[in-house]
Short mmCIF file of C-alpha atoms in Angstrom, two decimals:
data_model
loop_
_atom_site.label_atom_id
_atom_site.label_comp_id
_atom_site.label_asym_id
_atom_site.label_seq_id
_atom_site.Cartn_x
_atom_site.Cartn_y
_atom_site.Cartn_z
CA MET A 15 85.64 146.88 15.12
CA VAL A 16 88.81 148.65 16.14
CA SER A 17 90.69 151.76 15.20
CA HIS A 18 92.53 152.09 11.92
CA ASP A 19 94.78 154.91 13.03
CA LYS A 20 97.89 154.75 10.85
CA ILE A 21 100.44 153.87 13.49
CA ALA A 22 102.71 151.19 11.97
CA TYR A 23 99.88 150.05 9.71
CA ARG A 24 99.88 146.30 9.13
CA PRO A 25 97.80 144.90 6.27
CA ASP A 26 97.98 141.41 7.79
CA ILE A 27 95.86 142.63 10.71
CA ASP A 28 93.15 143.73 8.30
CA GLY A 29 93.41 140.28 6.72
CA LEU A 30 92.95 138.75 10.15
CA ARG A 31 89.93 140.99 10.66
CA ALA A 32 88.55 139.66 7.39
CA ILE A 33 88.81 136.06 8.61
CA ALA A 34 87.06 137.03 11.83
CA VAL A 35 84.15 138.87 10.24
CA LEU A 36 83.70 136.30 7.45
CA ALA A 37 83.54 133.55 10.06
CA VAL A 38 80.77 135.39 11.92
CA VAL A 39 78.86 136.20 8.72
CA PHE A 40 78.97 132.62 7.39
CA TYR A 41 78.00 131.26 10.79
CA HIS A 42 74.95 133.52 10.90
CA LEU A 43 74.03 132.85 7.26
CA ASN A 44 73.83 129.12 7.90
CA LEU A 45 72.28 129.57 11.34
CA SER A 46 69.32 131.22 9.62
CA ASP A 47 68.47 127.80 8.16
CA GLY A 48 68.58 126.03 11.51
CA GLY A 49 72.23 125.03 11.63
CA SER A 50 75.71 125.99 10.57
CA TRP A 51 78.45 124.05 8.81
CA LEU A 52 80.90 126.48 10.37
CA ARG A 53 79.90 125.59 13.90
CA GLY A 54 82.49 127.73 15.61
CA GLY A 55 82.11 130.79 13.40
CA PHE A 56 80.97 132.86 16.37
CA VAL A 57 84.55 132.81 17.75
CA GLY A 58 85.33 135.46 15.16
CA VAL A 59 84.29 137.91 17.87
CA ASP A 60 87.06 136.55 20.12
CA ILE A 61 89.55 137.21 17.33
CA PHE A 62 88.30 140.79 17.16
CA PHE A 63 88.75 141.21 20.90
CA VAL A 64 92.44 140.26 20.79
CA ILE A 65 93.09 142.52 17.79
CA SER A 66 91.29 145.39 19.46
CA GLY A 67 93.26 145.10 22.69
CA PHE A 68 96.52 144.91 20.74
CA LEU A 69 95.94 147.93 18.50
CA ILE A 70 94.32 150.30 20.99
CA THR A 71 96.91 149.59 23.68
CA GLY A 72 99.72 150.16 21.20
CA ILE A 73 98.24 153.50 20.18
CA VAL A 74 97.66 154.63 23.76
CA GLN A 75 101.14 153.53 24.88
CA GLY A 76 102.78 155.34 21.96
CA GLU A 77 100.95 158.58 22.66
CA ILE A 78 101.69 158.42 26.39
CA GLU A 79 105.41 157.90 25.74
CA GLN A 80 105.41 160.83 23.31
CA GLY A 81 103.48 163.02 25.75
CA ARG A 82 100.57 163.44 23.32
CA PHE A 83 97.90 161.33 25.01
CA THR A 84 94.68 162.91 26.26
CA ILE A 85 91.49 161.27 27.43
CA LEU A 86 89.40 163.57 25.22
CA GLY A 87 91.53 162.74 22.21
CA PHE A 88 91.16 159.02 22.87
CA TYR A 89 87.38 159.18 23.08
CA GLU A 90 87.21 161.47 20.07
CA ARG A 91 88.80 158.70 18.02
CA ARG A 92 86.38 156.14 19.42
CA VAL A 93 83.39 158.34 18.61
CA ARG A 94 84.64 159.02 15.09
CA ARG A 95 85.36 155.32 14.60
CA LEU A 96 82.14 153.82 15.93
CA PHE A 97 79.36 156.35 16.22
CA PRO A 98 78.50 157.44 12.63
CA ALA A 99 78.08 153.95 11.15
CA LEU A 100 76.28 152.72 14.26
CA VAL A 101 73.78 155.60 14.15
CA VAL A 102 73.01 154.96 10.48
CA VAL A 103 72.36 151.27 11.21
CA LEU A 104 70.17 152.03 14.22
CA VAL A 105 68.09 154.55 12.28
CA ALA A 106 67.71 152.17 9.32
CA ILE A 107 66.73 149.26 11.57
CA SER A 108 64.19 151.40 13.40
CA LEU A 109 62.60 152.71 10.19
CA VAL A 110 62.25 149.21 8.76
CA GLY A 111 60.94 148.02 12.11
CA ALA A 112 58.29 150.76 12.13
CA TRP A 113 57.15 149.46 8.76
CA TRP A 114 57.30 145.69 9.36
CA LEU A 115 57.37 144.79 13.05
CA LEU A 116 54.32 144.02 15.15
CA PRO A 117 53.90 146.14 18.30
CA SER A 118 55.47 143.64 20.70
CA ASP A 119 58.52 143.16 18.48
CA PHE A 120 58.83 146.90 17.85
CA ALA A 121 58.74 147.64 21.59
CA LEU A 122 61.56 145.13 22.15
CA LEU A 123 63.52 146.78 19.34
CA GLY A 124 63.11 150.13 21.08
CA LYS A 125 64.71 148.74 24.23
CA SER A 126 67.52 147.19 22.19
CA VAL A 127 68.23 150.46 20.37
CA ALA A 128 68.56 152.40 23.62
CA ALA A 129 70.78 149.74 25.18
CA THR A 130 72.98 149.59 22.09
CA LEU A 131 73.45 153.34 21.87
CA MET A 132 74.46 153.49 25.53
CA PHE A 133 76.84 150.52 25.05
CA VAL A 134 75.11 148.32 27.61
CA SER A 135 73.47 145.94 25.15
CA ASN A 136 75.56 143.04 26.49
CA VAL A 137 73.93 143.47 29.89
CA PHE A 138 70.49 143.88 28.30
CA PHE A 139 70.78 140.70 26.24
CA TRP A 140 72.30 138.79 29.15
CA ARG A 141 69.26 139.60 31.26
CA ASN A 142 66.72 138.99 28.51
CA SER A 143 68.04 136.23 26.26
CA GLY A 144 70.92 133.92 25.46
CA TYR A 145 73.06 134.24 22.34
CA PHE A 146 72.57 130.59 21.38
CA ASN A 147 68.87 130.44 22.29
CA ALA A 148 66.40 130.10 19.45
CA ASP A 149 64.48 133.32 20.24
CA SER A 150 67.69 135.36 20.01
CA ALA A 151 67.90 134.64 16.27
CA LEU A 152 65.13 137.21 15.71
CA ASN A 153 66.69 140.16 17.54
CA PRO A 154 68.12 142.60 14.95
CA LEU A 155 70.63 144.07 17.42
CA LEU A 156 71.83 140.96 19.25
CA HIS A 157 75.28 141.22 17.65
CA THR A 158 75.96 144.62 19.24
CA TRP A 159 76.78 142.96 22.56
CA SER A 160 80.43 142.73 21.50
CA LEU A 161 80.61 146.48 20.83
CA ALA A 162 79.38 147.07 24.37
CA VAL A 163 82.07 144.79 25.80
CA GLU A 164 84.81 146.66 23.94
CA GLU A 165 83.59 150.12 24.88
CA GLN A 166 83.19 149.16 28.53
CA PHE A 167 86.76 147.88 28.44
CA TYR A 168 87.98 151.17 26.99
CA ILE A 169 86.40 153.19 29.76
CA GLY A 170 89.06 151.94 32.17
CA LEU A 171 92.02 150.91 30.01
CA PRO A 172 93.37 154.38 29.05
CA ILE A 173 93.04 155.65 32.61
CA LEU A 174 94.84 152.56 33.95
CA LEU A 175 97.68 152.88 31.44
CA LEU A 176 98.01 156.62 32.05
CA LEU A 177 98.36 156.11 35.80
CA ILE A 178 100.81 153.23 35.44
CA PHE A 179 103.07 154.99 32.96
CA ARG A 180 103.08 158.14 35.02
CA PHE A 181 103.93 156.57 38.38
CA ARG A 182 105.21 152.98 37.85
CA PRO A 183 106.00 152.29 34.17
CA ARG A 184 107.72 148.98 34.93
CA PHE A 185 104.48 147.66 36.43
CA ALA A 186 102.55 147.96 33.16
CA ARG A 187 103.14 144.39 31.96
CA PRO A 188 102.71 142.65 35.34
CA VAL A 189 99.47 144.53 36.05
CA VAL A 190 97.97 143.77 32.64
CA LEU A 191 99.03 140.10 32.83
CA ALA A 192 97.67 139.74 36.37
CA LEU A 193 94.32 141.26 35.42
CA GLY A 194 94.16 139.02 32.36
CA ALA A 195 94.92 135.92 34.40
CA LEU A 196 92.24 136.83 36.94
CA SER A 197 89.67 137.36 34.18
CA LEU A 198 90.60 134.05 32.51
CA PHE A 199 90.32 132.17 35.79
CA ALA A 200 86.89 133.71 36.43
CA CYS A 201 85.78 132.81 32.91
CA ILE A 202 86.80 129.16 33.23
CA ALA A 203 85.39 128.80 36.76
CA VAL A 204 82.04 130.50 36.15
CA THR A 205 81.21 129.23 32.64
CA PRO A 206 79.81 125.85 33.83
CA LEU A 207 77.67 127.68 36.38
CA ARG A 208 76.55 130.83 34.55
CA PRO A 209 77.39 130.45 30.83
CA SER A 210 75.24 133.39 29.71
CA ALA A 211 77.03 135.72 32.13
CA THR A 212 80.49 134.63 31.01
CA PHE A 213 79.48 134.97 27.38
CA TYR A 214 78.13 138.51 27.62
CA LEU A 215 79.81 140.31 30.50
CA LEU A 216 83.12 142.19 30.45
CA PRO A 217 84.79 140.69 33.56
CA PHE A 218 84.76 137.25 31.89
CA ARG A 219 85.83 138.54 28.46
CA ALA A 220 88.45 141.10 29.48
CA TRP A 221 91.28 138.53 29.35
CA GLU A 222 90.93 138.32 25.57
CA LEU A 223 91.46 142.05 25.15
CA LEU A 224 94.13 142.07 27.85
CA LEU A 225 96.13 139.41 26.01
CA GLY A 226 96.28 141.73 23.02
CA ALA A 227 97.22 144.58 25.36
CA ALA A 228 100.03 142.51 26.89
CA LEU A 229 101.43 141.81 23.42
CA ALA A 230 101.40 145.52 22.60
CA LEU A 231 103.27 146.23 25.84
CA GLY A 232 106.02 143.78 24.90
CA ALA A 233 105.18 141.07 27.42
CA VAL A 234 106.41 138.38 24.99
CA PRO A 235 110.05 138.36 23.77
CA ALA A 236 110.71 139.33 20.16
CA ILE A 237 111.15 136.60 17.55
CA THR A 238 114.42 136.98 15.67
CA SER A 239 114.43 133.62 13.88
CA GLN A 240 112.64 133.50 10.53
CA ARG A 241 112.02 129.77 10.93
CA LEU A 242 110.47 130.24 14.36
CA ARG A 243 108.36 133.11 13.05
CA GLU A 244 107.03 130.95 10.19
CA MET A 245 106.25 128.14 12.60
CA MET A 246 104.48 130.42 15.07
CA ALA A 247 102.35 131.98 12.32
CA LEU A 248 101.35 128.56 10.96
CA VAL A 249 100.44 127.24 14.41
CA GLY A 250 98.48 130.41 15.13
CA LEU A 251 96.48 130.09 11.92
CA ALA A 252 95.89 126.39 12.62
CA LEU A 253 94.52 127.18 16.07
CA ILE A 254 92.10 129.72 14.60
CA VAL A 255 90.91 127.23 11.96
CA ALA A 256 90.53 124.55 14.65
CA GLY A 257 88.43 126.90 16.76
CA LEU A 258 86.21 127.84 13.82
CA CYS A 259 85.60 124.22 12.85
CA MET A 260 85.56 122.37 16.16
CA ILE A 261 84.11 124.63 18.85
CA ARG A 262 80.37 124.27 19.21
CA PRO A 263 77.81 126.62 20.71
CA GLY A 264 76.54 125.73 24.11
CA ILE A 265 77.20 125.63 27.80
CA GLY A 266 80.98 125.12 27.55
CA PHE A 267 81.69 128.39 25.78
CA PRO A 268 83.56 130.65 26.35
CA GLY A 269 85.42 128.85 29.18
CA TRP A 270 88.75 127.29 28.27
CA GLN A 271 87.61 126.68 24.68
CA ALA A 272 87.86 130.38 23.85
CA ALA A 273 91.60 130.16 24.54
CA ILE A 274 92.08 128.21 21.29
CA PRO A 275 91.26 131.01 18.80
CA VAL A 276 92.45 133.68 21.24
CA LEU A 277 95.91 132.10 21.53
CA GLY A 278 96.03 131.57 17.77
CA THR A 279 95.24 135.24 17.15
CA ALA A 280 97.89 136.34 19.64
CA MET A 281 100.50 134.15 17.93
CA LEU A 282 99.69 135.63 14.52
CA LEU A 283 99.85 139.18 15.86
CA HIS A 284 103.15 138.54 17.61
CA ALA A 285 104.74 136.80 14.64
CA GLY A 286 103.70 139.63 12.35
CA SER A 287 105.14 142.24 14.70
CA HIS A 288 108.68 140.99 14.09
CA GLY A 289 108.81 140.33 10.36
CA ARG A 290 107.10 138.73 7.41
CA SER A 291 106.05 135.13 6.90
CA ARG A 292 104.05 133.09 4.40
CA VAL A 293 100.96 133.46 6.56
CA HIS A 294 101.64 137.21 6.78
CA ALA A 295 101.74 137.35 2.96
CA PHE A 296 98.46 135.42 2.75
CA LEU A 297 96.71 137.73 5.21
CA SER A 298 98.02 140.75 3.30
CA LEU A 299 96.26 139.79 0.06
CA ARG A 300 94.30 142.77 -1.22
CA PRO A 301 90.83 141.10 -1.21
CA LEU A 302 91.27 140.05 2.43
CA VAL A 303 92.62 143.46 3.39
CA TYR A 304 89.61 145.19 1.83
CA VAL A 305 87.17 142.93 3.68
CA GLY A 306 89.09 143.75 6.84
CA LEU A 307 88.74 147.48 6.14
CA ILE A 308 84.96 147.21 5.85
CA SER A 309 84.69 144.62 8.65
CA TYR A 310 83.10 146.97 11.18
CA SER A 311 80.32 148.00 8.80
CA LEU A 312 79.90 144.42 7.58
CA TYR A 313 79.54 143.26 11.17
CA LEU A 314 76.92 145.94 11.83
CA TRP A 315 74.82 145.33 8.71
CA HIS A 316 74.82 141.59 8.09
CA TRP A 317 72.81 140.47 11.12
CA PRO A 318 69.81 142.85 10.88
CA ILE A 319 69.59 142.08 7.14
CA LEU A 320 69.34 138.38 7.96
CA VAL A 321 66.83 138.91 10.76
CA TYR A 322 64.50 141.05 8.68
CA ALA A 323 64.76 138.61 5.79
CA ARG A 324 63.56 135.85 8.10
CA TYR A 325 60.63 138.03 9.18
CA ARG A 326 59.61 138.64 5.58
CA ASN A 327 60.08 134.95 4.79
CA ASP A 328 57.60 133.92 7.50
CA LEU A 329 60.50 132.51 9.60
CA ALA A 330 61.01 129.75 7.01
CA PRO A 331 64.53 128.65 6.00
CA LEU A 332 66.14 131.18 3.69
CA GLY A 333 67.70 128.63 1.34
CA ASP A 334 69.14 130.13 -1.84
CA LEU A 335 68.13 133.60 -0.66
CA ARG A 336 71.16 133.59 1.64
CA ALA A 337 73.55 134.29 -1.23
CA TRP A 338 71.66 137.45 -2.17
CA LEU A 339 71.52 138.53 1.45
CA ALA A 340 75.29 138.12 1.71
CA VAL A 341 75.70 140.32 -1.36
CA ALA A 342 73.35 142.90 0.16
CA ALA A 343 75.37 142.91 3.38
CA PHE A 344 78.65 143.44 1.52
CA VAL A 345 77.17 146.25 -0.59
CA ALA A 346 75.77 147.97 2.51
CA ALA A 347 79.11 147.55 4.31
CA ALA A 348 81.11 148.98 1.41
CA ALA A 349 78.78 151.97 1.12
CA SER A 350 78.93 152.52 4.86
CA TYR A 351 82.72 152.36 4.91
CA HIS A 352 83.27 154.77 2.01
CA PHE A 353 80.46 157.27 2.65
CA VAL A 354 79.95 157.13 6.43
CA GLU A 355 83.05 155.77 8.20
CA ARG A 356 85.90 157.38 6.25
CA PRO A 357 84.54 160.95 6.09
CA PHE A 358 84.39 161.06 9.90
CA ARG A 359 87.86 159.60 10.54
CA GLN A 360 89.97 162.73 10.22
CA ARG A 361 90.59 164.84 13.33
CA LYS A 362 90.15 168.58 12.75
CA GLY A 363 91.19 170.37 15.93
CA GLU A 364 89.73 171.32 19.30
CA ARG A 365 86.72 173.20 17.91
CA ALA A 366 85.78 170.25 15.70
CA ARG A 367 86.16 167.92 18.70
CA ALA A 368 83.75 169.98 20.80
CA LEU A 369 81.29 170.06 17.92
CA LEU A 370 81.62 166.30 17.48
CA PHE A 371 80.88 165.56 21.13
CA ARG A 372 77.98 168.02 21.19
CA ASN A 373 76.40 166.60 18.04
CA ALA A 374 76.93 163.01 19.19
CA ALA A 375 75.25 163.77 22.51
CA MET A 376 72.35 165.50 20.78
CA VAL A 377 71.82 162.68 18.27
CA SER A 378 72.06 160.08 21.03
CA GLY A 379 69.51 161.95 23.13
CA VAL A 380 67.05 162.17 20.25
CA ILE A 381 67.39 158.46 19.38
CA VAL A 382 67.06 157.35 23.01
CA ALA A 383 63.98 159.58 23.41
CA LEU A 384 62.39 158.06 20.31
CA ALA A 385 63.26 154.57 21.53
CA ALA A 386 61.67 155.33 24.89
CA THR A 387 58.55 156.58 23.11
CA ILE A 388 58.35 153.32 21.17
CA VAL A 389 58.65 151.32 24.38
CA TRP A 390 56.20 153.40 26.42
CA SER A 391 53.61 153.29 23.62
CA GLY A 392 53.78 149.51 23.58
CA GLY A 393 55.36 149.40 20.12
CA MET A 394 53.09 152.04 18.55
CA PRO A 395 50.07 149.77 18.03
CA GLY A 396 48.24 152.50 16.09
CA ARG A 397 50.18 151.39 13.01
CA PHE A 398 47.94 148.32 12.73
CA PRO A 399 44.20 147.57 12.75
CA PRO A 400 42.75 146.56 16.15
CA GLN A 401 42.40 142.96 15.01
CA VAL A 402 46.12 142.70 14.30
CA VAL A 403 47.00 144.27 17.65
CA ALA A 404 44.73 141.76 19.41
CA LEU A 405 46.39 138.86 17.60
CA ASP A 406 49.80 140.24 18.52
CA LEU A 407 48.81 140.30 22.18
CA ASP A 408 47.71 136.69 21.88
CA ARG A 409 51.07 135.62 20.42
CA VAL A 410 52.40 135.24 23.94
CA PRO A 411 49.43 133.97 25.96
CA VAL A 412 49.51 133.79 29.72
CA VAL A 413 50.82 130.31 30.48
CA PRO A 414 50.17 129.04 34.00
CA PHE A 415 53.40 128.42 35.93
CA LEU A 416 55.56 129.85 33.12
CA SER A 417 57.27 131.98 35.76
CA CYS A 418 58.73 128.73 37.13
CA ASP A 419 60.78 128.18 33.99
CA GLY A 420 64.41 127.72 35.01
CA ARG A 421 63.69 128.37 38.68
CA THR A 422 65.58 126.09 41.04
CA PRO A 423 63.08 123.99 43.05
CA SER A 424 62.68 125.00 46.67
CA LEU A 425 60.18 123.87 49.30
CA ALA A 426 59.91 127.50 50.40
CA ASP A 427 58.76 128.51 46.91
CA THR A 428 54.97 128.14 47.05
CA GLN A 429 54.60 129.99 43.73
CA CYS A 430 55.83 126.85 41.94
CA ARG A 431 53.78 124.53 44.13
CA LEU A 432 51.12 122.37 42.46
CA GLY A 433 47.95 121.43 44.31
CA SER A 434 47.44 122.39 47.93
CA THR A 435 49.79 125.05 49.24
CA GLU A 436 49.03 123.92 52.79
CA GLN A 437 50.55 120.47 52.38
CA ALA A 438 54.24 119.62 52.11
CA PRO A 439 54.94 118.28 48.60
CA ASP A 440 55.73 114.58 48.27
CA LEU A 441 55.85 114.62 44.46
CA LEU A 442 58.17 116.40 42.03
CA LEU A 443 57.24 117.12 38.40
CA TRP A 444 60.48 117.58 36.45
CA GLY A 445 60.76 118.25 32.74
CA ASP A 446 60.75 120.59 29.76
CA SER A 447 57.95 122.68 28.20
CA HIS A 448 55.81 119.58 27.75
CA ALA A 449 55.96 118.98 31.49
CA LEU A 450 54.95 122.63 31.91
CA SER A 451 51.86 121.99 29.76
CA TRP A 452 50.84 119.24 32.20
CA ALA A 453 51.33 121.43 35.26
CA PRO A 454 47.77 122.91 35.31
CA VAL A 455 46.25 119.40 35.15
CA PHE A 456 48.48 118.20 37.99
CA ASP A 457 47.58 121.32 39.94
CA GLU A 458 43.84 120.71 39.66
CA ALA A 459 44.05 116.96 40.33
CA LEU A 460 46.30 117.38 43.36
CA ARG A 461 44.16 120.18 44.79
CA ARG A 462 41.07 117.98 44.68
CA ARG A 463 42.93 115.26 46.60
CA GLY A 464 44.51 117.65 49.09
CA LYS A 465 47.97 116.72 47.84
CA SER A 466 50.93 118.84 46.86
CA ALA A 467 53.78 118.69 44.34
CA GLN A 468 56.80 120.79 43.45
CA LEU A 469 57.35 121.95 39.88
CA ALA A 470 60.81 121.96 38.28
CA VAL A 471 60.74 122.86 34.58
CA ASN A 472 63.18 124.33 32.11
CA LEU A 473 62.13 124.90 28.51
CA ALA A 474 64.04 122.91 25.86
CA CYS A 475 65.77 121.01 28.65
CA PRO A 476 65.17 117.25 28.96
CA PRO A 477 65.34 115.98 32.56
CA LEU A 478 68.45 113.86 32.12
CA ALA A 479 71.50 113.83 34.38
CA GLY A 480 74.70 114.96 32.72
CA ILE A 481 72.91 115.95 29.50
CA HIS A 482 72.36 119.38 28.05
CA ASN A 483 70.69 120.81 24.98
CA PRO A 484 72.90 123.36 23.14
CA VAL A 485 69.76 125.37 22.39
CA ASN A 486 69.39 126.01 26.14
CA VAL A 487 72.79 126.75 27.61
CA GLU A 488 71.44 126.72 31.18
CA CYS A 489 70.09 123.17 30.89
CA ARG A 490 72.85 121.06 32.44
CA ASP A 491 73.31 123.44 35.36
CA PHE A 492 69.56 123.39 36.02
CA ASN A 493 69.38 119.59 35.96
CA ARG A 494 72.32 119.41 38.35
CA GLN A 495 70.48 121.67 40.78
CA VAL A 496 67.31 119.58 40.54
CA LEU A 497 69.23 116.40 41.34
CA SER A 498 70.83 118.07 44.36
CA HIS A 499 67.39 119.19 45.51
CA ILE A 500 66.07 115.62 45.23
CA ARG A 501 68.98 114.24 47.27
CA GLU A 502 68.42 116.85 49.95
CA HIS A 503 64.70 116.08 50.25
CA PRO A 504 63.99 112.35 50.63
CA GLU A 505 60.36 113.19 51.46
CA TYR A 506 59.58 113.07 47.74
CA ARG A 507 57.82 109.72 47.31
CA THR A 508 57.34 110.12 43.56
CA ILE A 509 59.42 111.80 40.85
CA VAL A 510 57.59 112.36 37.56
CA ILE A 511 59.81 113.17 34.59
CA HIS A 512 58.22 114.29 31.35
CA ALA A 513 59.61 115.71 28.11
CA SER A 514 59.11 115.64 24.37
CA TRP A 515 61.46 112.70 23.98
CA LEU A 516 60.99 112.44 20.21
CA ASP A 517 62.34 115.95 19.77
CA TYR A 518 65.59 114.87 21.37
CA SER A 519 65.89 111.36 19.94
CA LEU A 520 64.86 111.58 16.28
CA PRO A 521 67.31 113.31 13.89
CA SER A 522 64.37 114.45 11.77
CA ARG A 523 63.04 116.53 14.69
CA GLY A 524 66.23 118.60 14.90
CA GLY A 525 67.06 117.91 18.54
CA GLU A 526 70.67 117.58 19.63
CA LEU A 527 71.98 116.62 23.05
CA VAL A 528 75.48 116.61 24.47
CA ASP A 529 76.51 114.54 27.48
CA SER A 530 79.08 115.33 30.13
CA SER A 531 81.75 113.23 28.37
CA GLY A 532 81.51 115.41 25.28
CA ARG A 533 79.64 112.94 23.07
CA SER A 534 76.99 114.56 20.93
CA GLY A 535 74.11 113.39 18.81
CA ASN A 536 70.88 111.57 19.31
CA GLN A 537 72.57 108.38 20.57
CA VAL A 538 72.91 109.93 24.03
CA VAL A 539 69.17 109.60 24.67
#
C-alpha cells in the first residue's frame, strides 16, 4: 500500500508488508464464518500505516535535500502506484455487482465506488457503518477506508516537509513528533467516546504514519550495537505478534491498544535501518518478500472476493470454500501486480506525466458519473422482474421508531416519545432491537391511557451498565449516556429494560459481551 521506489530498497520491509497483509487476509477469511482465530488480524492496517509514513517521508526528504522534489512528481508517483490497480478492481466489482446485486445493494455499491475513487471512503463508511458491525461484512469496498486515510495524509505531508526544510530544517523532527503526539492523545481520549470516528478518520490515525515519518527523519538515535539491534528486532516482532493475537475488535480500538503493533513495527523498521539481524533475515525470505510485493493488489482483491462469495453462498458460512477463495485472491493479486501495477510504475517525462493526469481525471470522471447513475436510478431495478424489485424494497421494511436507534434519550425529543406527546414521560423503555419491537405496543397502550414514555434503544446493545457488545462498538457509550439521563431525571417512576437475553448468555447463540474490567464471555451476563 506504499511506494516501492528503489531508494535504499530493503527486502525486510516487503517481508513486514507480507505479515501485515496476511494478517488482514486471514482475519477476514475467518470472519466470513462468524469469527476469527486471529482476532487482532485487522491491526495489519496499522502496520501498513507505519511503513507508509516511513518510506514516503524518506523519499520526500531525500528529494528535497537533493533539490529534486516537486509536488507534481510526488503525486505522479502516487497515481502510478495506486490508481491503475484500484480502477481495475472498481470496474470488476461494479460489473459483478451489476450481474448479482439487488437494486438496493447495487445503489449502495455505487456510492461506495464514488467515495473510494475520491479517497473519502473512510468518511463515507464512518457515517454509514462501523468496521466491526455485522452489516459491514457485506460491503465489497469497506477495506478501502485505509487507502483514503493514507491519501488524505499525503495531501499535507509533502507541503509541510517542503516548507519546513526550506525555512526551518531543524524544526522537522520536533514538528512531526509534536503532531504525532497530539494525534495520539486525541485517539486515546476520543476512542471511548466515539470509537467509529477514531477508527476511520485521519486526525486519530495520523500518529501512526507520523511515527514512521519521525523514524525516517532520524528522530531516534542510530543503533550501533549488534546485540541491541537483535534485541530490538525480536521485541518488535513480539509486539506485532502480541497485537495480532491479543487485540480484539470493539470499542477499545484503536485507542492505546493500537500502540502495541505500531511500536513493534517502528522497532523493526529502526533496527533494520542500521544493520542486519536474525529477524531481518527472516523477513527477507523470498516467499515473504514476494507476498509483500503483491500486498497492495492482494489487499484490494481479497475482500470483494470474500463478500461476493458470501452473496453467492446465501450468506451461509463459507467453510472449506475459504481455501479456494484465498487461492483466487492470491492469483488475482499476482496478475494485478505483474500486468497492471508494474507496467505503470516507470516515469517517462513531463509529457507522459501530463498524459497520465489527464487520463486519470477522465477515467475518474467516467466512473464517478456511472456510479452516480447507479445511485440515482435506485440501483438499476430494470435488471430484475417487478416481483424481485418489490421483494427487494421489502427487505428493509419501515420499522416504527427505528430512527431512535442509538439516539441519546432527551425529554425534548418528542420523536422518540411513546404514547401521549402532551404528557411528560414517567416511564423509560430501554433495550436492544427486541425492545424496539415492543415500542409500537407500548405506544398504543400508553396513548389509550393518556400516559407517556421515553424510548432509549440501541440495536445489538443489551441495557447493562459497564457492558458492551463487540458487534456494536457504540454500545457502552450509549448505555453510559442512558444511565446519566436516568440520574438527571428522577421523574421516571418506572424503568423497563428489555433485550434478547438468550442471545447474550448462551454460547450457542453466538453472543459475546465484554465488561468494563476487560472480562469477556457469556459469564458477564
